[in-house]
Amino acid sequence: TQLLEQSPQFLSIQEGENLTVYCNSSSVFSSLQWYRQEPGEGPVLLVTVVTGGEVKKLKRLTFQFGDARKDSSLHITAAQPGDTGLYLCAGEGPNSGYALNFGKGTSLLVTP
Amino acid sequence: GAGVSQSPSNKVTEKGKDVELRCDPISGHTALYWYRQSLGQGLEFLIYFQGNSAPDKSGLPSDRFSAERTGGSVSTLTIQRTQQEDSAVYLCASSLELFPYEQYFGPGTRLTVT
């Protein structure tokens, strides 16, 4: 059973469009993290959200943590080809101690 | 500065053989993690080390998997009697200390078992 469910699994859009990626769980997390992974590389941390209802912005990326701390979303405004990659959400799982539980990811392709 | 490095970058092995995967963490990082990333399964935790404490092996899928960390630095993940389902990318990460400190990932080792 996947602790964190991400949707959509795949997303193909054109440059300039907006998009939202979702990360949902039935479990409560003390925090959630978003990573971006490019082919042949390891994931790179984008942001950590800690407080329920928290909104963080990173240039054109907006991250939100649900009030109940069970879900999160990533919104990208005016997507660019450089945003192409695999977006992963991760949380400190209830059974994994200090290791991270990852969602399966959303693969984003932005075409010029 | 130098990031997390892993070797080899690619490994092809025959079913039943043993393999060793190496991870060099960022200098000074006390925590080291191993994850496995396979198609359809996403990224799954295998094991982590923190300083001189006993490692958390709760994510290892079978007793064919083992890992050690020598001198609090370099780590080796060993898979004995490899099976085709072991084919995946094995990622190593290190952090200054345990979560919530940021984990820095290496580029991974792509293991293919034929």
mmCIF file of C-alpha atoms in Angstrom:
data_model
loop_
_atom_site.group_PDB
_atom_site.id
_atom_site.type_symbol
_atom_site.label_atom_id
_atom_site.label_comp_id
_atom_site.label_asym_id
_atom_site.label_seq_id
_atom_site.Cartn_x
_atom_site.Cartn_y
_atom_site.Cartn_z
ATOM 1 C CA THR A 1 0.000 0.000 0.000
ATOM 2 C CA GLN A 2 1.382 3.375 -1.075
ATOM 3 C CA LEU A 3 1.411 5.813 1.821
ATOM 4 C CA LEU A 4 1.526 8.856 -0.450
ATOM 5 C CA GLU A 5 -0.524 8.948 -3.630
ATOM 6 C CA GLN A 6 0.492 11.392 -6.333
ATOM 7 C CA SER A 7 -1.592 12.542 -9.257
ATOM 8 C CA PRO A 8 -1.467 12.791 -12.125
ATOM 9 C CA GLN A 9 1.138 10.153 -12.868
ATOM 10 C CA PHE A 10 2.069 11.777 -16.174
ATOM 11 C CA LEU A 11 1.559 15.295 -17.449
ATOM 12 C CA SER A 12 2.482 16.714 -20.844
ATOM 13 C CA ILE A 13 1.879 20.412 -21.402
ATOM 14 C CA GLN A 14 3.092 23.256 -23.562
ATOM 15 C CA GLU A 15 5.332 26.053 -22.437
ATOM 16 C CA GLY A 16 3.405 28.819 -20.731
ATOM 17 C CA GLU A 17 0.635 26.650 -19.310
ATOM 18 C CA ASN A 18 -0.129 26.297 -15.606
ATOM 19 C CA LEU A 19 -0.351 22.977 -13.799
ATOM 20 C CA THR A 20 -1.021 21.480 -10.390
ATOM 21 C CA VAL A 21 0.332 18.236 -8.984
ATOM 22 C CA TYR A 22 -1.250 16.580 -5.964
ATOM 23 C CA CYS A 23 0.086 14.474 -3.126
ATOM 24 C CA ASN A 24 -2.504 12.794 -0.904
ATOM 25 C CA SER A 25 -2.494 10.466 2.062
ATOM 26 C CA SER A 26 -4.810 9.149 4.733
ATOM 27 C CA SER A 27 -2.010 9.627 7.257
ATOM 28 C CA VAL A 28 -0.960 12.771 9.054
ATOM 29 C CA PHE A 29 2.596 13.956 8.491
ATOM 30 C CA SER A 30 4.705 16.254 10.627
ATOM 31 C CA SER A 31 6.045 17.659 7.365
ATOM 32 C CA LEU A 32 6.094 16.956 3.659
ATOM 33 C CA GLN A 33 8.862 17.539 1.163
ATOM 34 C CA TRP A 34 8.847 18.028 -2.587
ATOM 35 C CA TYR A 35 11.729 16.844 -4.754
ATOM 36 C CA ARG A 36 12.533 17.165 -8.427
ATOM 37 C CA GLN A 37 14.491 14.457 -10.208
ATOM 38 C CA GLU A 38 16.049 14.622 -13.658
ATOM 39 C CA PRO A 39 17.073 11.545 -15.671
ATOM 40 C CA GLY A 40 20.280 9.953 -14.414
ATOM 41 C CA GLU A 41 20.360 12.044 -11.275
ATOM 42 C CA GLY A 42 19.138 11.756 -7.725
ATOM 43 C CA PRO A 43 16.199 13.773 -6.379
ATOM 44 C CA VAL A 44 16.883 17.346 -5.314
ATOM 45 C CA LEU A 45 14.922 18.936 -2.502
ATOM 46 C CA LEU A 46 12.706 21.854 -3.554
ATOM 47 C CA VAL A 47 10.847 22.662 -0.354
ATOM 48 C CA THR A 48 9.725 21.397 3.036
ATOM 49 C CA VAL A 49 6.285 22.346 4.370
ATOM 50 C CA VAL A 50 5.710 21.964 8.069
ATOM 51 C CA THR A 51 2.632 23.850 9.229
ATOM 52 C CA GLY A 52 -0.914 22.902 8.226
ATOM 53 C CA GLY A 53 -2.217 25.417 5.688
ATOM 54 C CA GLU A 54 1.272 26.660 4.934
ATOM 55 C CA VAL A 55 1.988 28.116 1.499
ATOM 56 C CA LYS A 56 5.527 28.477 0.190
ATOM 57 C CA LYS A 57 6.608 30.064 -3.055
ATOM 58 C CA LEU A 58 9.765 29.332 -4.993
ATOM 59 C CA LYS A 59 9.781 31.586 -8.068
ATOM 60 C CA ARG A 60 7.020 30.145 -10.286
ATOM 61 C CA LEU A 61 6.386 27.184 -7.979
ATOM 62 C CA THR A 62 3.803 27.374 -5.194
ATOM 63 C CA PHE A 63 3.595 24.640 -2.578
ATOM 64 C CA GLN A 64 0.710 24.176 -0.181
ATOM 65 C CA PHE A 65 0.338 21.901 2.846
ATOM 66 C CA GLY A 66 -3.208 20.870 3.687
ATOM 67 C CA ASP A 67 -4.799 22.111 6.899
ATOM 68 C CA ALA A 68 -4.975 18.548 8.245
ATOM 69 C CA ARG A 69 -1.366 17.840 7.165
ATOM 70 C CA LYS A 70 -2.464 14.871 5.066
ATOM 71 C CA ASP A 71 -2.005 16.354 1.609
ATOM 72 C CA SER A 72 0.002 18.828 -0.389
ATOM 73 C CA SER A 73 -0.014 20.408 -3.813
ATOM 74 C CA LEU A 74 2.532 21.899 -6.168
ATOM 75 C CA HIS A 75 1.391 24.545 -8.623
ATOM 76 C CA ILE A 76 3.628 25.721 -11.447
ATOM 77 C CA THR A 77 2.794 28.961 -13.213
ATOM 78 C CA ALA A 78 3.827 29.520 -16.816
ATOM 79 C CA ALA A 79 5.714 26.248 -17.118
ATOM 80 C CA GLN A 80 9.010 26.217 -18.992
ATOM 81 C CA PRO A 81 10.888 23.346 -20.665
ATOM 82 C CA GLY A 82 13.404 23.510 -17.822
ATOM 83 C CA ASP A 83 10.639 22.410 -15.445
ATOM 84 C CA THR A 84 10.579 18.998 -17.119
ATOM 85 C CA GLY A 85 11.315 16.219 -14.662
ATOM 86 C CA LEU A 86 9.910 13.827 -12.082
ATOM 87 C CA TYR A 87 8.282 15.556 -9.127
ATOM 88 C CA LEU A 88 8.207 13.530 -5.923
ATOM 89 C CA CYS A 89 6.543 14.215 -2.626
ATOM 90 C CA ALA A 90 7.924 12.607 0.507
ATOM 91 C CA GLY A 91 7.030 12.474 4.143
ATOM 92 C CA GLU A 92 8.499 11.245 7.356
ATOM 93 C CA GLY A 93 6.477 8.060 7.568
ATOM 94 C CA PRO A 94 4.909 6.661 10.693
ATOM 95 C CA ASN A 95 6.741 3.377 10.312
ATOM 96 C CA SER A 96 10.006 4.406 8.703
ATOM 97 C CA GLY A 97 11.609 6.349 11.523
ATOM 98 C CA TYR A 98 13.823 8.974 10.002
ATOM 99 C CA ALA A 99 13.743 7.644 6.453
ATOM 100 C CA LEU A 100 11.449 9.167 3.888
ATOM 101 C CA ASN A 101 8.316 7.672 2.383
ATOM 102 C CA PHE A 102 8.023 8.751 -1.235
ATOM 103 C CA GLY A 103 5.094 8.943 -3.581
ATOM 104 C CA LYS A 104 5.540 7.356 -7.000
ATOM 105 C CA GLY A 105 5.959 10.778 -8.569
ATOM 106 C CA THR A 106 4.502 12.867 -11.353
ATOM 107 C CA SER A 107 6.447 12.873 -14.594
ATOM 108 C CA LEU A 108 6.162 16.315 -16.186
ATOM 109 C CA LEU A 109 7.062 17.118 -19.782
ATOM 110 C CA VAL A 110 6.975 20.726 -20.921
ATOM 111 C CA THR A 111 7.369 21.221 -24.653
ATOM 112 C CA PRO A 112 8.343 24.508 -26.318
ATOM 113 C CA GLY B 1 32.045 21.079 -2.655
ATOM 114 C CA ALA B 2 31.787 17.419 -3.548
ATOM 115 C CA GLY B 3 28.366 15.857 -3.424
ATOM 116 C CA VAL B 4 27.349 12.275 -2.783
ATOM 117 C CA SER B 5 29.055 9.914 -5.183
ATOM 118 C CA GLN B 6 28.113 6.351 -6.063
ATOM 119 C CA SER B 7 29.875 3.630 -7.960
ATOM 120 C CA PRO B 8 29.508 1.974 -10.300
ATOM 121 C CA SER B 9 27.018 4.090 -12.220
ATOM 122 C CA ASN B 10 25.803 1.005 -14.061
ATOM 123 C CA LYS B 11 26.089 -2.668 -13.196
ATOM 124 C CA VAL B 12 24.897 -5.612 -15.237
ATOM 125 C CA THR B 13 25.071 -8.963 -13.539
ATOM 126 C CA GLU B 14 23.801 -12.466 -14.044
ATOM 127 C CA LYS B 15 21.071 -13.893 -11.872
ATOM 128 C CA GLY B 16 22.554 -15.596 -8.818
ATOM 129 C CA LYS B 17 25.706 -13.463 -8.635
ATOM 130 C CA ASP B 18 26.559 -11.169 -5.725
ATOM 131 C CA VAL B 19 26.984 -7.410 -6.241
ATOM 132 C CA GLU B 20 28.428 -4.591 -4.172
ATOM 133 C CA LEU B 21 27.336 -0.991 -4.575
ATOM 134 C CA ARG B 22 29.360 1.832 -3.059
ATOM 135 C CA CYS B 23 28.349 5.205 -1.664
ATOM 136 C CA ASP B 24 30.633 8.066 -0.651
ATOM 137 C CA PRO B 25 28.600 10.569 1.389
ATOM 138 C CA ILE B 26 29.278 14.260 1.796
ATOM 139 C CA SER B 27 32.103 14.774 4.255
ATOM 140 C CA GLY B 28 30.831 15.481 7.752
ATOM 141 C CA HIS B 29 27.368 14.040 7.193
ATOM 142 C CA THR B 30 26.504 11.653 9.981
ATOM 143 C CA ALA B 31 23.385 10.118 8.431
ATOM 144 C CA LEU B 32 23.428 7.904 5.345
ATOM 145 C CA TYR B 33 20.438 6.346 3.604
ATOM 146 C CA TRP B 34 19.929 3.754 0.888
ATOM 147 C CA TYR B 35 16.820 3.798 -1.301
ATOM 148 C CA ARG B 36 15.739 1.737 -4.284
ATOM 149 C CA GLN B 37 13.862 3.200 -7.254
ATOM 150 C CA SER B 38 12.133 0.874 -9.667
ATOM 151 C CA LEU B 39 9.501 1.318 -12.335
ATOM 152 C CA GLY B 40 6.031 1.113 -10.910
ATOM 153 C CA GLN B 41 7.237 1.085 -7.323
ATOM 154 C CA GLY B 42 8.675 4.527 -6.889
ATOM 155 C CA LEU B 43 11.396 5.226 -4.384
ATOM 156 C CA GLU B 44 11.513 2.892 -1.388
ATOM 157 C CA PHE B 45 13.630 3.094 1.730
ATOM 158 C CA LEU B 46 16.073 0.264 2.389
ATOM 159 C CA ILE B 47 18.332 1.146 5.323
ATOM 160 C CA TYR B 48 19.847 4.093 7.141
ATOM 161 C CA PHE B 49 22.880 4.692 9.340
ATOM 162 C CA GLN B 50 23.276 7.431 11.908
ATOM 163 C CA GLY B 51 26.666 7.930 13.488
ATOM 164 C CA ASN B 52 27.699 4.929 15.535
ATOM 165 C CA SER B 53 24.142 3.776 16.226
ATOM 166 C CA ALA B 54 22.854 0.444 14.990
ATOM 167 C CA PRO B 55 21.439 0.861 11.484
ATOM 168 C CA ASP B 56 17.717 0.815 10.816
ATOM 169 C CA LYS B 57 17.333 -2.189 8.502
ATOM 170 C CA SER B 58 13.558 -2.182 8.489
ATOM 171 C CA GLY B 59 13.302 -1.509 4.739
ATOM 172 C CA LEU B 60 15.534 -4.308 3.495
ATOM 173 C CA PRO B 61 13.332 -6.567 1.325
ATOM 174 C CA SER B 62 15.073 -9.847 2.163
ATOM 175 C CA ASP B 63 18.079 -11.310 3.945
ATOM 176 C CA ARG B 64 19.949 -11.255 0.640
ATOM 177 C CA PHE B 65 20.395 -7.532 1.174
ATOM 178 C CA SER B 66 22.922 -6.149 3.628
ATOM 179 C CA ALA B 67 24.835 -2.925 4.112
ATOM 180 C CA GLU B 68 27.700 -1.649 6.136
ATOM 181 C CA ARG B 69 29.227 1.713 6.799
ATOM 182 C CA THR B 70 32.908 1.798 7.616
ATOM 183 C CA GLY B 71 34.423 4.504 9.780
ATOM 184 C CA GLY B 72 31.219 6.500 9.666
ATOM 185 C CA SER B 73 31.838 7.383 6.043
ATOM 186 C CA VAL B 74 31.754 5.091 2.997
ATOM 187 C CA SER B 75 28.898 2.615 2.763
ATOM 188 C CA THR B 76 28.542 -0.580 0.769
ATOM 189 C CA LEU B 77 25.228 -2.196 -0.120
ATOM 190 C CA THR B 78 25.593 -5.889 -0.911
ATOM 191 C CA ILE B 79 23.018 -7.983 -2.694
ATOM 192 C CA GLN B 80 23.653 -11.719 -2.620
ATOM 193 C CA ARG B 81 22.276 -14.222 -5.137
ATOM 194 C CA THR B 82 20.734 -11.469 -7.235
ATOM 195 C CA GLN B 83 17.289 -11.975 -8.745
ATOM 196 C CA GLN B 84 15.710 -10.237 -11.719
ATOM 197 C CA GLU B 85 13.357 -8.353 -9.408
ATOM 198 C CA ASP B 86 16.416 -6.704 -7.858
ATOM 199 C CA SER B 87 16.871 -4.692 -11.071
ATOM 200 C CA ALA B 88 16.435 -1.054 -10.124
ATOM 201 C CA VAL B 89 18.306 2.175 -9.491
ATOM 202 C CA TYR B 90 19.889 2.177 -6.049
ATOM 203 C CA LEU B 91 20.173 5.657 -4.577
ATOM 204 C CA CYS B 92 22.268 6.761 -1.657
ATOM 205 C CA ALA B 93 21.656 9.949 0.306
ATOM 206 C CA SER B 94 23.402 11.648 3.187
ATOM 207 C CA SER B 95 22.414 14.385 5.594
ATOM 208 C CA LEU B 96 24.110 16.366 8.305
ATOM 209 C CA GLU B 97 21.992 14.535 10.842
ATOM 210 C CA LEU B 98 18.723 12.627 10.759
ATOM 211 C CA PHE B 99 15.487 14.080 9.360
ATOM 212 C CA PRO B 100 14.417 16.870 9.131
ATOM 213 C CA TYR B 101 17.885 17.745 7.890
ATOM 214 C CA GLU B 102 17.975 17.857 4.107
ATOM 215 C CA GLN B 103 18.985 14.651 2.384
ATOM 216 C CA TYR B 104 21.401 15.002 -0.520
ATOM 217 C CA PHE B 105 21.148 12.236 -3.075
ATOM 218 C CA GLY B 106 23.798 10.691 -5.255
ATOM 219 C CA PRO B 107 23.186 9.928 -8.947
ATOM 220 C CA GLY B 108 22.431 6.287 -8.225
ATOM 221 C CA THR B 109 23.645 2.917 -9.481
ATOM 222 C CA ARG B 110 21.517 1.299 -12.155
ATOM 223 C CA LEU B 111 21.523 -2.455 -11.521
ATOM 224 C CA THR B 112 20.358 -4.825 -14.219
ATOM 225 C CA VAL B 113 20.071 -8.517 -13.428
ATOM 226 C CA THR B 114 19.902 -10.723 -16.518
#
